[in-house]
mmCIF file of C-alpha atoms in Angstrom:
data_model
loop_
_atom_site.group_PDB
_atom_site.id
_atom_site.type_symbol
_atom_site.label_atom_id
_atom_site.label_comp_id
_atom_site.label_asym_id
_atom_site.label_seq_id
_atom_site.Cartn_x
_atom_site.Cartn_y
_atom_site.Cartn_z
ATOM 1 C CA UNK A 1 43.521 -61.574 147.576
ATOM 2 C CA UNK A 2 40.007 -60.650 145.836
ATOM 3 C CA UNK A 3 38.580 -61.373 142.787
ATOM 4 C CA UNK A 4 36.484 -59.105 140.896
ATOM 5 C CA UNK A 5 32.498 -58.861 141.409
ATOM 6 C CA UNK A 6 30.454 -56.449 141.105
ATOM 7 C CA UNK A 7 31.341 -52.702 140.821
ATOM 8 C CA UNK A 8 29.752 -50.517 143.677
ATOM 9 C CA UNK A 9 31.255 -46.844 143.191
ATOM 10 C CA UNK A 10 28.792 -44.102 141.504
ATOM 11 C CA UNK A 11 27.797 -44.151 138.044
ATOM 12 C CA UNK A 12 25.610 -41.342 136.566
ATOM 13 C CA UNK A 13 21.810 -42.386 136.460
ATOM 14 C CA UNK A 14 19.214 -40.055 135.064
ATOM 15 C CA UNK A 15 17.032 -38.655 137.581
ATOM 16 C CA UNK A 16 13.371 -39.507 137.467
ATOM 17 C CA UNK A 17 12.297 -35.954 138.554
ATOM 18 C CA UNK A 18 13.866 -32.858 139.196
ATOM 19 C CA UNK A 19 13.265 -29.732 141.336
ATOM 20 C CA UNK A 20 13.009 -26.209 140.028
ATOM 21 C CA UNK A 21 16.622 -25.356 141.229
ATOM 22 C CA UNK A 22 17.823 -28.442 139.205
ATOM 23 C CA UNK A 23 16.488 -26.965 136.283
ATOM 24 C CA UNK A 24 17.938 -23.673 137.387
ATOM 25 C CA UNK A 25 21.800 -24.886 138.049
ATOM 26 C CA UNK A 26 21.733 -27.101 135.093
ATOM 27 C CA UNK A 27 21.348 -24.281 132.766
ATOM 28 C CA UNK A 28 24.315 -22.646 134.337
ATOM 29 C CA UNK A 29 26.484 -25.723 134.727
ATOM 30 C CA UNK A 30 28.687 -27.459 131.225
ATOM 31 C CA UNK A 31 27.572 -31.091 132.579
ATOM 32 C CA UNK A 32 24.226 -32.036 133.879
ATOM 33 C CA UNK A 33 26.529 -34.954 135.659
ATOM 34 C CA UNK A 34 28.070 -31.987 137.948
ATOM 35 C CA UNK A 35 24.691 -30.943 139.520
ATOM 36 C CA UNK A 36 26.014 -32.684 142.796
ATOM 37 C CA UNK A 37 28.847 -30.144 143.080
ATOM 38 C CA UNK A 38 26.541 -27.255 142.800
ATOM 39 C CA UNK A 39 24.722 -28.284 145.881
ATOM 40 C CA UNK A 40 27.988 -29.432 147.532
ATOM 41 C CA UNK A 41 29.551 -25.352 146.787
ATOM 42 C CA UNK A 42 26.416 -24.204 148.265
ATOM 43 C CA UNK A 43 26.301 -26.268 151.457
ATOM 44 C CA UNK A 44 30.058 -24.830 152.157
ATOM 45 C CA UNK A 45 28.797 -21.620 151.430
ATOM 46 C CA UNK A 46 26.298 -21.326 154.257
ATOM 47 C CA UNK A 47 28.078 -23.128 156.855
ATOM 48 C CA UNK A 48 32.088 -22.534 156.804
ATOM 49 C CA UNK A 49 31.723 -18.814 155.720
ATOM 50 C CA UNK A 50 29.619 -17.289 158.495
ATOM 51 C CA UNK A 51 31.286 -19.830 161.090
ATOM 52 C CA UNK A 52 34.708 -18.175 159.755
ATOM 53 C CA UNK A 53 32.958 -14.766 160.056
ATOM 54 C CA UNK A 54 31.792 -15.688 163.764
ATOM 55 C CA UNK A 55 35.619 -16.333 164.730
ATOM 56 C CA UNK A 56 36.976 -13.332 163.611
ATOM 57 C CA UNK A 57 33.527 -10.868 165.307
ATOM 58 C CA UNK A 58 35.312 -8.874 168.246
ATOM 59 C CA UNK A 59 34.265 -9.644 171.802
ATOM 60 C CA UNK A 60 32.292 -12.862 170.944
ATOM 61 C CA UNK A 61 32.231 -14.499 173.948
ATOM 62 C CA UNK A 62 34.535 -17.581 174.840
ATOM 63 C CA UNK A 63 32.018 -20.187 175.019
ATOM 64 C CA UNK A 64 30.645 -19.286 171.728
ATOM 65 C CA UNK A 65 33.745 -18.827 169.874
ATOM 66 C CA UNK A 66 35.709 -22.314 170.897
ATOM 67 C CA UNK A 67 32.111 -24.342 170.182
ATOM 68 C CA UNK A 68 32.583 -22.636 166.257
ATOM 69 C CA UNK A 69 35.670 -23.502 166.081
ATOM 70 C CA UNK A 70 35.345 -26.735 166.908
ATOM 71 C CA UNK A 71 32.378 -27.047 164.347
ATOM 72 C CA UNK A 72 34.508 -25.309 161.594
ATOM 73 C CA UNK A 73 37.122 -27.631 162.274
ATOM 74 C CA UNK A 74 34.881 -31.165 161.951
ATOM 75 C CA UNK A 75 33.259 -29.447 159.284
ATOM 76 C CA UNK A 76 36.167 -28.422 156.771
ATOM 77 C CA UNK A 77 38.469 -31.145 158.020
ATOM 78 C CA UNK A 78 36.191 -33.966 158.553
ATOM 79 C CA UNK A 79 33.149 -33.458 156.507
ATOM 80 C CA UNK A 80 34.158 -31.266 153.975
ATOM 81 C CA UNK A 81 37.696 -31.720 152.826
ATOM 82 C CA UNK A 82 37.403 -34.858 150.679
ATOM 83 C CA UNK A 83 34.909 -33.736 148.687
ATOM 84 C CA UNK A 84 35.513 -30.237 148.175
ATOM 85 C CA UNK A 85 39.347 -31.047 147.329
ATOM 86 C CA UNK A 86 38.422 -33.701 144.684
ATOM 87 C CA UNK A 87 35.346 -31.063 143.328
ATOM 88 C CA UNK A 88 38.214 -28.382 142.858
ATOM 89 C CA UNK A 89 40.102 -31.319 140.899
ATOM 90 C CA UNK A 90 37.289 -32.587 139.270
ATOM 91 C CA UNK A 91 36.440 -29.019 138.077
ATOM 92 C CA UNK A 92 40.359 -28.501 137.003
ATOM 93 C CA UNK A 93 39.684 -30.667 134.199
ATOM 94 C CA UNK A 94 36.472 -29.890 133.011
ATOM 95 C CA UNK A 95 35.428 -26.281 133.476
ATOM 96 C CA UNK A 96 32.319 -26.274 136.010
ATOM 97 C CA UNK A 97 30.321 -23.445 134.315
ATOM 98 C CA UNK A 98 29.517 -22.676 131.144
ATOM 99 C CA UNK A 99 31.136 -20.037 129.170
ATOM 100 C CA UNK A 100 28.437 -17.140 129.692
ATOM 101 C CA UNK A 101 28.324 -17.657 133.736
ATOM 102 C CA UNK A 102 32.849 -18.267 133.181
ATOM 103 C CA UNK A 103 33.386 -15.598 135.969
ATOM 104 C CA UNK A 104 31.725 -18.558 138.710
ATOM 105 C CA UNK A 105 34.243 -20.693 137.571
ATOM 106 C CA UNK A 106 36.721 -18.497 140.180
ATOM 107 C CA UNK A 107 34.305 -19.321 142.873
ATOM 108 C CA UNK A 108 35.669 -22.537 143.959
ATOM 109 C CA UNK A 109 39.550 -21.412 143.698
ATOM 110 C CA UNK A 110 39.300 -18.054 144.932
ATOM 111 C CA UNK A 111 36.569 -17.779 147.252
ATOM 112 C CA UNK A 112 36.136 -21.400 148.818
ATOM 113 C CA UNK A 113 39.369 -22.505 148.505
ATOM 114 C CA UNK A 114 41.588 -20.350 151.031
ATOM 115 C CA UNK A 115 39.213 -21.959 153.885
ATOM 116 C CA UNK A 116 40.794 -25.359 153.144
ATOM 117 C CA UNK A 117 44.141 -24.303 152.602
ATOM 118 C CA UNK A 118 44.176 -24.655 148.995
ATOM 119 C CA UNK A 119 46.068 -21.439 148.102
ATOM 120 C CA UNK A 120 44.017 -20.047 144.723
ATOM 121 C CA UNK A 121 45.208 -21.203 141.542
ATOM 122 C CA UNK A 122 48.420 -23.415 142.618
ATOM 123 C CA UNK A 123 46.499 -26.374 142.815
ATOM 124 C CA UNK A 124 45.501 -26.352 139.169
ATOM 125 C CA UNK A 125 48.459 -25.181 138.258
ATOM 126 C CA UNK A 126 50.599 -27.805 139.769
ATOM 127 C CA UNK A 127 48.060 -30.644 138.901
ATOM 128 C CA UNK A 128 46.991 -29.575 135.310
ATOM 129 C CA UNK A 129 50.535 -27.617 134.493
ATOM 130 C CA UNK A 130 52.896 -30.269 135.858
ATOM 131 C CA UNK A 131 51.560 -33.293 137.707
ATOM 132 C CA UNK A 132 49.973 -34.782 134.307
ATOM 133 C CA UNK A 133 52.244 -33.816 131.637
ATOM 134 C CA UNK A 134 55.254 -35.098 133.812
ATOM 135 C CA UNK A 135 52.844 -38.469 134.854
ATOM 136 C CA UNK A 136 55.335 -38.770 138.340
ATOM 137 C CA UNK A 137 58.321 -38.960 135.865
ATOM 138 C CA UNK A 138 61.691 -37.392 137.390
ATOM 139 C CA UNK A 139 60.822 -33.854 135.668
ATOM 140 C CA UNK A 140 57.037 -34.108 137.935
ATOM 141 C CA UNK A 141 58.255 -31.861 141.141
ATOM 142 C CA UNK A 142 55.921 -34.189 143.109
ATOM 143 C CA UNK A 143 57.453 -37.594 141.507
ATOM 144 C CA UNK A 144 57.577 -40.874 144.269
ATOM 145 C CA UNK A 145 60.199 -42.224 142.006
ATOM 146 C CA UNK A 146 63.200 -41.371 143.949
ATOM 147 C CA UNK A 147 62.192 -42.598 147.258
ATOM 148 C CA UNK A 148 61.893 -46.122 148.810
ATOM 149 C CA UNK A 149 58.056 -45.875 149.369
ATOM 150 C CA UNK A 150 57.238 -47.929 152.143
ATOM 151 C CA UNK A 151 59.670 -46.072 154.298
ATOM 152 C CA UNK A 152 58.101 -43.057 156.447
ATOM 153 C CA UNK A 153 61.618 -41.223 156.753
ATOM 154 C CA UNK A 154 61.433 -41.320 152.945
ATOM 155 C CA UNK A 155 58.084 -39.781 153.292
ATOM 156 C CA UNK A 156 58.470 -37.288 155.589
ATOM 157 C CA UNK A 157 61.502 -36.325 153.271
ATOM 158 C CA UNK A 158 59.144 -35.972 150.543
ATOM 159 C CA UNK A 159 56.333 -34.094 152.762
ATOM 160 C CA UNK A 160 58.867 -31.470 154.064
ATOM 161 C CA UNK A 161 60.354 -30.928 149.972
ATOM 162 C CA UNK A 162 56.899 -30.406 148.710
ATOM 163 C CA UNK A 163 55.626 -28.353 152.597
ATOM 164 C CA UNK A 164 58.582 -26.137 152.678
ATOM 165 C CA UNK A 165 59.931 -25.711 149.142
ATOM 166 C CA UNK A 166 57.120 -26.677 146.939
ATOM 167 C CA UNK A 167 56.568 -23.428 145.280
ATOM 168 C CA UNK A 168 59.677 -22.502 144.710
ATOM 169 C CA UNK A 169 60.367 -26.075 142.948
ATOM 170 C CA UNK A 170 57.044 -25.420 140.912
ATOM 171 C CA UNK A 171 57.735 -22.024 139.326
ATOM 172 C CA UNK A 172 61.151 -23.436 138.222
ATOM 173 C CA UNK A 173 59.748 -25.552 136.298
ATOM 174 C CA UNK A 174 57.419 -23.178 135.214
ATOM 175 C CA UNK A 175 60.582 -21.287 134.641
ATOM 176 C CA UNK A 176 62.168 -24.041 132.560
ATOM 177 C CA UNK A 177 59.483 -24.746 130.598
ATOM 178 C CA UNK A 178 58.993 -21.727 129.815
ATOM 179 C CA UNK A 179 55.273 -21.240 130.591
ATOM 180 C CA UNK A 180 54.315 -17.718 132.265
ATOM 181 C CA UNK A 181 51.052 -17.357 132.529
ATOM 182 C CA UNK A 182 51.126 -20.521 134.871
ATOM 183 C CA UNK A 183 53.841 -19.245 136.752
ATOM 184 C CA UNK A 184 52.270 -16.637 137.805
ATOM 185 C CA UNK A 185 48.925 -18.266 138.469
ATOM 186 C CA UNK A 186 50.901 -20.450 140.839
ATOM 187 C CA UNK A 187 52.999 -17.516 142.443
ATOM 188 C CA UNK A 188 50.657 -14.889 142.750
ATOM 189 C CA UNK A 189 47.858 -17.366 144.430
ATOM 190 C CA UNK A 190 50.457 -18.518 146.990
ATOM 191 C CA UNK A 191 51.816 -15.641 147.748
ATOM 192 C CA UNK A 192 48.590 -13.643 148.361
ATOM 193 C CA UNK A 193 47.334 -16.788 150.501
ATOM 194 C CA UNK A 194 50.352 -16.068 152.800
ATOM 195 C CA UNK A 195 50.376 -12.087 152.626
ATOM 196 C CA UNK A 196 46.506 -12.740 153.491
ATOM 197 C CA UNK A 197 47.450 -14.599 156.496
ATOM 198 C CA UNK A 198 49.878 -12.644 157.681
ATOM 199 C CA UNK A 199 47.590 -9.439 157.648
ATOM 200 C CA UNK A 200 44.519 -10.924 159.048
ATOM 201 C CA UNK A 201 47.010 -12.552 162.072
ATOM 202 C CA UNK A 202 47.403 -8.844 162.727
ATOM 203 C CA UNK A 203 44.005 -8.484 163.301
ATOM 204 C CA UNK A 204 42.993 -11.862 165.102
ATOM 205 C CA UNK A 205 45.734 -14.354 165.067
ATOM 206 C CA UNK A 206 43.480 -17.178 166.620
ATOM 207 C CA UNK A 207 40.590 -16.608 164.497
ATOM 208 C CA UNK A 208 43.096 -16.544 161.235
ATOM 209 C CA UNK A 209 45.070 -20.018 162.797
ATOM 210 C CA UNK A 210 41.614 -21.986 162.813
ATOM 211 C CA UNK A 211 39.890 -20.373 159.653
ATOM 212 C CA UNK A 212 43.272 -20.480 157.649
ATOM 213 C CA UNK A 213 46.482 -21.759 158.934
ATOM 214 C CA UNK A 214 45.520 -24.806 160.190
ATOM 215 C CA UNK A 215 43.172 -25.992 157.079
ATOM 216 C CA UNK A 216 46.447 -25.449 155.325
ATOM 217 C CA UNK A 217 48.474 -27.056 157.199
ATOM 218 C CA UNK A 218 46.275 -30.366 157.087
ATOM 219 C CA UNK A 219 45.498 -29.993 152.869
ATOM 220 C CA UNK A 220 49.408 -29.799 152.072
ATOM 221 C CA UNK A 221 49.709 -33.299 153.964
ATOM 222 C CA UNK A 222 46.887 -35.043 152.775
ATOM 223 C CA UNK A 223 47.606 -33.812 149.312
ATOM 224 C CA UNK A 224 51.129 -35.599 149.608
ATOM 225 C CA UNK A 225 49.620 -38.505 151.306
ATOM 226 C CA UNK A 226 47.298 -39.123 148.365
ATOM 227 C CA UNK A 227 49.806 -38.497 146.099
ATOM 228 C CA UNK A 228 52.194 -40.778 147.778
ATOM 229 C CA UNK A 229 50.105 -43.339 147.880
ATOM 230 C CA UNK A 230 48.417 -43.359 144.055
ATOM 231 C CA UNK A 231 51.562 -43.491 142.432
ATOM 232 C CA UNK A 232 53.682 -45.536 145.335
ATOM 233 C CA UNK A 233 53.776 -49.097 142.891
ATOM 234 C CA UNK A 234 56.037 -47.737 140.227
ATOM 235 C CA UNK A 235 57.346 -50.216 137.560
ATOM 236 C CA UNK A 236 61.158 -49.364 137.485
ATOM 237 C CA UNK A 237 61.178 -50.768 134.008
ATOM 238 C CA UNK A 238 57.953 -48.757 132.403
ATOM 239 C CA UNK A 239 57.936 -45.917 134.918
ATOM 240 C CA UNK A 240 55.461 -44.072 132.345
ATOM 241 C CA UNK A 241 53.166 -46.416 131.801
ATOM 242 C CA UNK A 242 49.848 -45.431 134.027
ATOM 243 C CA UNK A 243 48.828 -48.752 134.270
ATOM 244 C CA UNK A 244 52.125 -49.089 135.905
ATOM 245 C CA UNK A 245 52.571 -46.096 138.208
ATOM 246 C CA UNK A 246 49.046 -45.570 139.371
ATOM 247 C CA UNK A 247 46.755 -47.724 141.069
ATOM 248 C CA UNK A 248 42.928 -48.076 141.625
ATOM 249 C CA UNK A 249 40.800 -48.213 144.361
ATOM 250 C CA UNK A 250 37.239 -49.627 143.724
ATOM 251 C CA UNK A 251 33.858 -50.543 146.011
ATOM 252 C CA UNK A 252 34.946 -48.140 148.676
ATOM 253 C CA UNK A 253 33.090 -45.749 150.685
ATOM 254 C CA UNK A 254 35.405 -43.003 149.473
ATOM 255 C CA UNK A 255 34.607 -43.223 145.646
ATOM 256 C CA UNK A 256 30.876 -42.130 146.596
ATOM 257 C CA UNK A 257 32.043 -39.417 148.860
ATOM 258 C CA UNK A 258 34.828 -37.694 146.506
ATOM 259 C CA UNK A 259 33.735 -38.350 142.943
ATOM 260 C CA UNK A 260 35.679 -41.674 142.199
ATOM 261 C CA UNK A 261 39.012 -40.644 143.025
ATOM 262 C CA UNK A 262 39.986 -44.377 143.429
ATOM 263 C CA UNK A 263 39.728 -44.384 139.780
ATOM 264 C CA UNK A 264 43.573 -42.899 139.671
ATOM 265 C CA UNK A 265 44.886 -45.586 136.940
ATOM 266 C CA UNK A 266 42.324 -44.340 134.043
ATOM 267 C CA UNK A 267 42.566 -40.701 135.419
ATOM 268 C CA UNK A 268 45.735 -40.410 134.191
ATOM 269 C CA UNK A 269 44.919 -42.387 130.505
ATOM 270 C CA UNK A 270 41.761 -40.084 130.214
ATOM 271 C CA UNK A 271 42.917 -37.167 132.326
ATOM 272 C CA UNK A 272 39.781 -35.454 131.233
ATOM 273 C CA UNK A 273 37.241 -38.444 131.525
ATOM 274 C CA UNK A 274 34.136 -37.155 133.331
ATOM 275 C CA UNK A 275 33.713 -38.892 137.394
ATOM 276 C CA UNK A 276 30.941 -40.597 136.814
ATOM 277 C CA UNK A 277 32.697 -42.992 133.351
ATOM 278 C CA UNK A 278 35.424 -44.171 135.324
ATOM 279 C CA UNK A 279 33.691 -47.815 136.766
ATOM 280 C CA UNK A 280 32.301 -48.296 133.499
ATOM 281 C CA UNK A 281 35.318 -47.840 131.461
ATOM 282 C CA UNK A 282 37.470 -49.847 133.879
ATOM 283 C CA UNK A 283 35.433 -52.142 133.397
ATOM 284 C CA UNK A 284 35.763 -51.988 129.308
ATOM 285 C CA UNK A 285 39.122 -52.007 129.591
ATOM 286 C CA UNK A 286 40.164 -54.806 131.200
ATOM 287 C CA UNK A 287 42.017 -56.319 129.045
ATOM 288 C CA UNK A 288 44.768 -53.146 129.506
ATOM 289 C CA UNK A 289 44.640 -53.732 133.043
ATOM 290 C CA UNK A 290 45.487 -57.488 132.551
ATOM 291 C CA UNK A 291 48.377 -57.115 130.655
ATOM 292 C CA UNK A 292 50.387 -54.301 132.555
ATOM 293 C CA UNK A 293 50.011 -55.651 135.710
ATOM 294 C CA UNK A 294 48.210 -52.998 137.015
ATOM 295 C CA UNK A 295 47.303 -52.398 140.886
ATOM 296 C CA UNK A 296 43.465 -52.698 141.793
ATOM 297 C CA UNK A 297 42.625 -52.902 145.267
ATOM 298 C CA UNK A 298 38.982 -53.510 146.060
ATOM 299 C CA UNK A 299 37.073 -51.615 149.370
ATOM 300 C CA UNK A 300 40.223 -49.388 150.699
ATOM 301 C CA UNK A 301 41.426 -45.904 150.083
ATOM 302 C CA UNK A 302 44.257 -44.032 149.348
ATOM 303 C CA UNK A 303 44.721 -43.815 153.175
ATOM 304 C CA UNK A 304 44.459 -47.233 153.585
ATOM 305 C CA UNK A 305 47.296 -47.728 151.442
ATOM 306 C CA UNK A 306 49.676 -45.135 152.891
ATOM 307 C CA UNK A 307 49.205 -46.161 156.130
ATOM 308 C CA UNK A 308 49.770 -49.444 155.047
ATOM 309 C CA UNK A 309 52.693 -48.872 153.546
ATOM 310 C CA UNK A 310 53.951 -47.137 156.409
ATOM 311 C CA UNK A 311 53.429 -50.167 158.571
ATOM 312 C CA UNK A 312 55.263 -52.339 155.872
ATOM 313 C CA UNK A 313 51.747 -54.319 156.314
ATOM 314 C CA UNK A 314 51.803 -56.047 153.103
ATOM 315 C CA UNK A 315 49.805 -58.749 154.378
ATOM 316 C CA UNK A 316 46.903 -56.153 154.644
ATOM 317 C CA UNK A 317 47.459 -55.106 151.131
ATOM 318 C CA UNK A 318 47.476 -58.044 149.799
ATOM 319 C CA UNK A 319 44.058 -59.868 151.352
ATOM 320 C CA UNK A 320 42.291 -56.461 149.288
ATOM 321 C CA UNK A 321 44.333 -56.788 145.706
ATOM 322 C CA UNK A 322 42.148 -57.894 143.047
ATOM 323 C CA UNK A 323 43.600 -60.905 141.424
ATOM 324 C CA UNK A 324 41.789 -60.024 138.099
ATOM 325 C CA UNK A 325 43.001 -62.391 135.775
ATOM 326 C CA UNK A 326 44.117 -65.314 138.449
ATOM 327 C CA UNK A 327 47.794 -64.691 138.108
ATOM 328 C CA UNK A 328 48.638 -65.209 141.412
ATOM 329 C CA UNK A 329 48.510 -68.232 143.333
ATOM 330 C CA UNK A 330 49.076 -66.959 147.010
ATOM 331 C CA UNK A 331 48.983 -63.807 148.836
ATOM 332 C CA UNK A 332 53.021 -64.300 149.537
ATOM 333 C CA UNK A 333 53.109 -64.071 145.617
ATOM 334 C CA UNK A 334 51.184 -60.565 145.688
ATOM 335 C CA UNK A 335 53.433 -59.079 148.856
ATOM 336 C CA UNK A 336 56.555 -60.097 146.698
ATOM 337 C CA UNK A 337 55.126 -58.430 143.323
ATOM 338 C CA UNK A 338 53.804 -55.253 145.756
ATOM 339 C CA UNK A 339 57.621 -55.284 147.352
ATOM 340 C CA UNK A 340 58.852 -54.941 143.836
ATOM 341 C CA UNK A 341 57.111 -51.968 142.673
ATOM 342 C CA UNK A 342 57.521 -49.780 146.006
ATOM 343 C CA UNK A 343 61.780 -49.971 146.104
ATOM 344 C CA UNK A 344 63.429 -46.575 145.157
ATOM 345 C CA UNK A 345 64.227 -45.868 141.544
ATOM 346 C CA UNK A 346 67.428 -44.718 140.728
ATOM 347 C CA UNK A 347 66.692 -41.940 138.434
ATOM 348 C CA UNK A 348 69.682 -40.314 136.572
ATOM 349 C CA UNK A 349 70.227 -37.927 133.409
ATOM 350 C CA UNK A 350 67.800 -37.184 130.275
ATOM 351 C CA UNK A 351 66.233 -38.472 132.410
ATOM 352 C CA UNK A 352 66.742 -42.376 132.183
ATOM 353 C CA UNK A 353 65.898 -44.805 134.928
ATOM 354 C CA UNK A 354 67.939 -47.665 136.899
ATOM 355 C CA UNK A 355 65.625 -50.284 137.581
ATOM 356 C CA UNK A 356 65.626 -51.170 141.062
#
């Protein structure tokens, strides 16, 4: 186990000195704070775009054609990815630009997205439409509840329900909630991702696999691994309780490379808190973390965890938990309290739960 130090992920610091195009973007941009994700859409820009216009060029010869692909793939899968994916969901909250510059705001969705598989306007509508209002209760189409969460067959169950059926499970409950406009958001995005695919396959199916297909591909099962993994410690007895179903990672590499996204615990108390508060209101608060138990585990990942739990390695788990208020004694202690809150929760009408 770990006790809690110091807090290493970003916080926002007022710059010193700033450049003309600082001065520019920030007059375009709601939050000063999101300057870094101007520079990040910009850096995308100029490197995935031509690289995907390279692939599809006719007659480009072989040599040149495999080394771009290869670059296109490090670059969106390895480089890229984290960040952009937690920019989109950083900017799903809080709109990016302001209201007179609102048609940029489609940038990121419509024009950046499709290269890393995020199909336009499904993510936010699944995240802001569904994932928080449900907060993984049995109603949230992307819930952990229901499955024993150390167990990969349980999540490949869950990866092929969300892979293979995931849209059609979203616009029912768009259908049952009776909320249209998101519906078709969701629908129309997904659909003219695929229709897009199809078409340009037509054209140059090898080009369309790297620049498209297999982005997507990769983005639907990180997206489930993440999700997997932040809400895999669910209290069977206060299932809605974030402190409860969530956990946080802090002083980890990943925090500084996709906005704090170890922060999941107050992300879903303050679903609209800006990146950069997160460290410093975790650390007002506690107190709240104290008394519900809740799951901070200090320098891994989301990643860390999944494949952790994969490996039943509790043992690993355990020697990163933060002990914050010296409740446990032993790291057996921990790997019996962690056992506790990954079995499967029985989860019946109205919808009440069976604990475990």
């Amino acid at each position: 186990m770990k006790q809690l130090t110091n807090i290493t992920d970003p916080v926002f610091i007022k710059p010193t000195s700033e450049s003309v195009f600082d001065r520019l973007f920030k007059r375009m941009i709601k939050d000063e704070r999101d300057l870094p994700f101007v520079y990040l859409t910009l850096k995308i820009t100029f490197t995935l775009w031509p690289l995907a216009i390279l692939l599809y060029i006719p007659g480009t010869v072989s040599w040149l054609w495999w080394t771009a692909a290869i670059v296109y793939q490090i670059l969106n899968n390895v480089v890229f990815k984290g960040p952009f994916g937690l920019m989109l969901h950083c900017t799903s909250h809080r709109a990016f630009f302001e209201r007179k510059y609102q048609i940029l705001n489609h940038y990121l969705p419509w024009v950046l997205g499709p290269l890393f598989g995020q199909t336009p306007e499904t993510y936010y509508s699944h995240h802001i439409g569904m994932h928080h209002p449900e907060n993984n209760m049995p109603e949230d189409e992307s819930s952990t509840m229901s499955y024993q969460r150390d167990s990969f067959r349980g999540f490949l169950h869950y990866l092929g329900s969300f892979f293979f059926a995931g849209i059609y499970h979203l616009a029912m409950y768009f259908v049952r909630k009776k909320r249209k406009q998101l519906l078709i958001r969701s629908v129309r995005g997904e659909l003219l991702f695929i229709l897009g695919c199809v078409g340009l396959s037509f054209i140059n199916f090898p080009a369309t696999f790297v620049v498209f297909i297999l982005p997507f591909i990769i983005s639907r099962i990180i997206m489930m691994v993440g999700n997997w993994a932040q809400h895999a410690f669910v209290c069977a007895a206060d299932p809605n309780n974030a402190y409860k179903n969530s956990i946080t990672c802090i002083n980890t590499k990943y925090n500084h490379k996709c906005w704090n996204d170890g922060y999941h615990i107050s992300h879903h108390v303050k679903p609209n808190m800006h990146w950069t508060d997160h460290p410093v209101y975790f650390r007002k608060t506690l107190e709240e973390y104290t008394n519900n138990d809740a799951i901070v585990f200090d320098g891994i990942h989301f990643l860390h965890v999944w494949l952790w739990l994969m490996f039943k390695r509790y043992d690993l788990l355990a020697k990163h938990f933060v002990n914050i208020n010296g409740k446990y004694k032993s790291d057996e202690e921990i790997i019996a309290f962690l056992k506790g809150r990954t079995r499967k929760i029985n989860v019946v009408a109205e919808p009440a739960l069976a604990a475990a």
